[in-house]
């Protein structure tokens, strides 16, 4: 249930942009992981480092979108707010499992990291598409 008219256009626009950027960076993460999985050497290490940095391209907009949703969309779009918060939680979990694999060598977390990536992607695409509908009506 969404009460579009109750949300100022600037908030709708900002939320759509933030979820769009988050979604774009999820795709970047899939791309960069494909460059280091199953390979070794300097190039693989460089791609891992890139993968670690571009994780923030997902984390930062997901955080801002969740805060914006809780502050300004909670009443008008409760489901979308829930999805935005779930995306933030999943993105934090995704980054944490990635760091644990890389730094603590907890390779057993790799299946969790890969499956959680699918969850992150689903939530990001859902939030992005709904935010576009909320923006344009
Ligand atoms: C969805 C968003 C994703 C985020 C936010 C994310 C985040 C991270 C981070 C922060 C690291 C640590 C990198 C470092 O500093 O060395 C990492 C490692 C890793 N990620 Fe991701 N990741 C994502 C998606 C994926 C996907 C789609 C795959 C593969 C299908 C993947 C596979 C891996 C693997 C295998 C490692 C461990 C690399 C190593 O051996 O050290 N990640 N991830």
CSV table of C-alpha atoms and ligand atoms in Angstrom, one decimal:
chain,number,residue,atom,x,y,z
A,1,UNK,CA,0.0,0.0,0.0
A,2,UNK,CA,1.5,3.3,-1.1
A,3,UNK,CA,0.2,6.9,-0.6
A,4,UNK,CA,2.3,8.5,-3.3
A,5,UNK,CA,0.8,12.0,-2.9
A,6,UNK,CA,2.0,12.1,0.8
A,7,UNK,CA,5.6,11.9,-0.3
A,8,UNK,CA,7.4,15.1,-1.5
A,9,UNK,CA,8.8,14.8,-5.0
A,10,UNK,CA,12.3,15.5,-3.8
A,11,UNK,CA,12.2,12.6,-1.4
A,12,UNK,CA,10.8,10.3,-4.2
A,13,UNK,CA,13.6,11.4,-6.5
A,14,UNK,CA,16.4,11.0,-4.0
A,15,UNK,CA,15.1,7.6,-3.0
A,16,UNK,CA,14.9,6.4,-6.6
A,17,UNK,CA,18.4,7.7,-7.3
A,18,UNK,CA,19.9,6.0,-4.2
A,19,UNK,CA,18.3,2.6,-4.9
A,20,UNK,CA,19.3,2.9,-8.6
A,21,UNK,CA,23.0,3.5,-7.6
A,22,UNK,CA,22.8,0.6,-5.1
A,23,UNK,CA,21.4,-1.7,-7.8
A,24,UNK,CA,24.1,-0.6,-10.3
A,25,UNK,CA,26.9,-1.5,-7.8
A,26,UNK,CA,25.4,-4.9,-7.1
A,27,UNK,CA,25.9,-5.6,-10.8
A,28,UNK,CA,29.5,-4.2,-10.5
A,29,UNK,CA,30.1,-6.7,-7.6
A,30,UNK,CA,28.9,-9.6,-9.8
A,31,UNK,CA,31.2,-8.4,-12.6
A,32,UNK,CA,34.3,-8.0,-10.4
A,33,UNK,CA,33.8,-11.3,-8.6
A,34,UNK,CA,33.9,-13.0,-12.0
A,35,UNK,CA,37.3,-11.5,-12.6
A,36,UNK,CA,38.9,-13.2,-9.5
A,37,UNK,CA,37.0,-16.4,-8.8
A,38,UNK,CA,39.0,-19.4,-9.9
A,39,UNK,CA,42.1,-17.3,-10.8
A,40,UNK,CA,45.3,-16.5,-9.0
A,41,UNK,CA,48.1,-14.0,-9.2
A,42,UNK,CA,48.4,-10.2,-9.2
A,43,UNK,CA,45.4,-9.5,-11.4
A,44,UNK,CA,43.1,-11.6,-9.2
A,45,UNK,CA,44.4,-9.8,-6.1
A,46,UNK,CA,43.8,-6.4,-7.8
A,47,UNK,CA,40.2,-7.4,-8.7
A,48,UNK,CA,39.6,-8.6,-5.1
A,49,UNK,CA,40.7,-5.2,-3.9
A,50,UNK,CA,38.4,-3.5,-6.4
A,51,UNK,CA,35.6,-5.8,-5.2
A,52,UNK,CA,36.3,-4.7,-1.6
A,53,UNK,CA,36.2,-1.0,-2.5
A,54,UNK,CA,33.1,-1.0,-4.8
A,55,UNK,CA,31.2,-2.8,-2.0
A,56,UNK,CA,30.9,0.8,-0.6
A,57,UNK,CA,29.1,1.8,-3.8
A,58,UNK,CA,26.3,-0.5,-2.6
A,59,UNK,CA,26.6,0.1,1.2
A,60,UNK,CA,26.6,3.9,1.2
A,61,UNK,CA,23.4,4.4,-1.0
A,62,UNK,CA,21.7,1.5,0.8
A,63,UNK,CA,22.3,3.2,4.1
A,64,UNK,CA,21.1,6.5,2.9
A,65,UNK,CA,18.0,5.0,1.2
A,66,UNK,CA,17.1,3.1,4.4
A,67,UNK,CA,17.5,6.2,6.5
A,68,UNK,CA,15.4,8.3,4.0
A,69,UNK,CA,12.8,5.6,3.9
A,70,UNK,CA,12.5,5.3,7.7
A,71,UNK,CA,12.4,9.1,8.1
A,72,UNK,CA,10.2,10.1,5.1
A,73,UNK,CA,8.5,7.1,3.6
A,74,UNK,CA,7.5,5.0,6.6
A,75,UNK,CA,3.9,6.0,6.6
A,76,UNK,CA,3.3,6.5,2.9
A,77,UNK,CA,5.1,3.4,1.7
A,78,UNK,CA,5.6,0.9,4.6
A,79,UNK,CA,6.4,-2.1,2.5
A,80,UNK,CA,9.0,-0.2,0.4
A,81,UNK,CA,10.5,1.0,3.7
A,82,UNK,CA,10.8,-2.5,5.0
A,83,UNK,CA,12.5,-3.6,1.7
A,84,UNK,CA,15.0,-0.7,2.0
A,85,UNK,CA,15.9,-1.7,5.6
A,86,UNK,CA,16.2,-5.3,4.5
A,87,UNK,CA,18.5,-4.3,1.7
A,88,UNK,CA,20.7,-2.4,4.1
A,89,UNK,CA,20.9,-5.4,6.5
A,90,UNK,CA,21.6,-7.8,3.6
A,91,UNK,CA,24.3,-5.4,2.2
A,92,UNK,CA,26.0,-5.2,5.6
A,93,UNK,CA,25.9,-9.0,5.9
A,94,UNK,CA,27.3,-9.4,2.4
A,95,UNK,CA,30.2,-7.0,3.1
A,96,UNK,CA,30.9,-8.7,6.5
A,97,UNK,CA,31.0,-12.2,5.0
A,98,UNK,CA,33.2,-11.0,2.2
A,99,UNK,CA,35.6,-9.4,4.6
A,100,UNK,CA,35.6,-12.6,6.8
A,101,UNK,CA,36.5,-14.7,3.7
A,102,UNK,CA,39.2,-12.4,2.6
A,103,UNK,CA,40.8,-11.4,5.9
A,104,UNK,CA,40.0,-14.3,8.3
A,105,UNK,CA,40.2,-16.9,5.5
A,106,UNK,CA,36.8,-18.3,6.4
A,107,UNK,CA,36.3,-19.9,3.1
A,108,UNK,CA,33.4,-21.9,4.4
A,109,UNK,CA,31.4,-18.7,4.2
A,110,UNK,CA,31.7,-18.5,0.4
A,111,UNK,CA,28.4,-20.3,-0.2
A,112,UNK,CA,26.7,-17.9,2.2
A,113,UNK,CA,28.3,-14.9,0.4
A,114,UNK,CA,27.2,-16.1,-3.0
A,115,UNK,CA,23.6,-16.9,-2.0
A,116,UNK,CA,23.3,-13.7,0.0
A,117,UNK,CA,24.4,-11.9,-3.2
A,118,UNK,CA,21.3,-13.2,-4.9
A,119,UNK,CA,19.2,-11.9,-2.0
A,120,UNK,CA,20.9,-8.5,-2.2
A,121,UNK,CA,20.3,-8.3,-6.0
A,122,UNK,CA,16.6,-9.3,-5.6
A,123,UNK,CA,16.0,-6.7,-2.9
A,124,UNK,CA,17.9,-3.9,-4.8
A,125,UNK,CA,16.0,-4.6,-8.0
A,126,UNK,CA,12.7,-4.7,-6.2
A,127,UNK,CA,13.3,-1.5,-4.3
A,128,UNK,CA,14.6,0.3,-7.4
A,129,UNK,CA,11.6,-0.7,-9.5
A,130,UNK,CA,9.1,0.3,-6.8
A,131,UNK,CA,10.9,3.5,-6.2
A,132,UNK,CA,10.6,4.3,-9.9
A,133,UNK,CA,6.8,3.7,-9.7
A,134,UNK,CA,6.6,5.8,-6.6
A,135,UNK,CA,8.5,8.6,-8.4
A,136,UNK,CA,6.5,8.6,-11.6
A,137,UNK,CA,3.1,7.3,-10.4
B,1,LIG,C1,26.3,-8.3,-3.8
B,1,LIG,C2,27.2,-7.5,-3.4
B,1,LIG,C3,28.6,-7.9,-2.9
B,1,LIG,C4,29.3,-7.3,-1.9
B,1,LIG,C5,28.8,-6.0,-1.2
B,1,LIG,C6,30.5,-8.0,-1.7
B,1,LIG,C7,31.5,-7.6,-0.8
B,1,LIG,C8,32.7,-8.3,-0.7
B,1,LIG,C9,33.8,-7.8,0.1
B,1,LIG,C10,33.8,-6.5,0.9
B,1,LIG,C11,34.8,-8.7,0.1
B,1,LIG,C12,36.2,-8.6,0.7
B,1,LIG,C13,37.1,-8.1,-0.5
B,1,LIG,C14,38.5,-7.7,0.0
B,1,LIG,O1,38.6,-6.7,0.6
B,1,LIG,O2,39.4,-8.5,-0.2
B,1,LIG,C15,34.3,-9.8,-0.8
B,1,LIG,C16,35.0,-11.0,-1.1
B,1,LIG,C17,34.5,-12.0,-1.9
B,1,LIG,N1,33.4,-11.9,-2.7
B,1,LIG,FE1,32.0,-10.5,-2.6
B,1,LIG,N2,30.5,-9.1,-2.6
B,1,LIG,C18,29.4,-9.1,-3.3
B,1,LIG,C19,29.0,-9.9,-4.3
B,1,LIG,C20,29.7,-11.1,-4.7
B,1,LIG,C21,29.4,-12.0,-5.7
B,1,LIG,C22,28.1,-11.9,-6.6
B,1,LIG,C23,30.3,-13.0,-5.6
B,1,LIG,C24,30.4,-14.3,-6.5
B,1,LIG,C25,29.3,-14.8,-7.1
B,1,LIG,C26,31.3,-12.7,-4.6
B,1,LIG,C27,32.4,-13.5,-4.3
B,1,LIG,C28,33.3,-13.1,-3.4
B,1,LIG,C29,34.4,-14.0,-3.0
B,1,LIG,C30,34.7,-15.4,-3.5
B,1,LIG,C31,35.2,-13.2,-2.1
B,1,LIG,C32,36.5,-13.7,-1.3
B,1,LIG,C33,37.7,-13.3,-2.1
B,1,LIG,C34,39.0,-13.9,-1.5
B,1,LIG,O3,39.2,-15.0,-1.7
B,1,LIG,O4,39.6,-13.2,-0.7
B,1,LIG,N3,30.9,-11.5,-4.0
B,1,LIG,N4,33.0,-9.5,-1.2
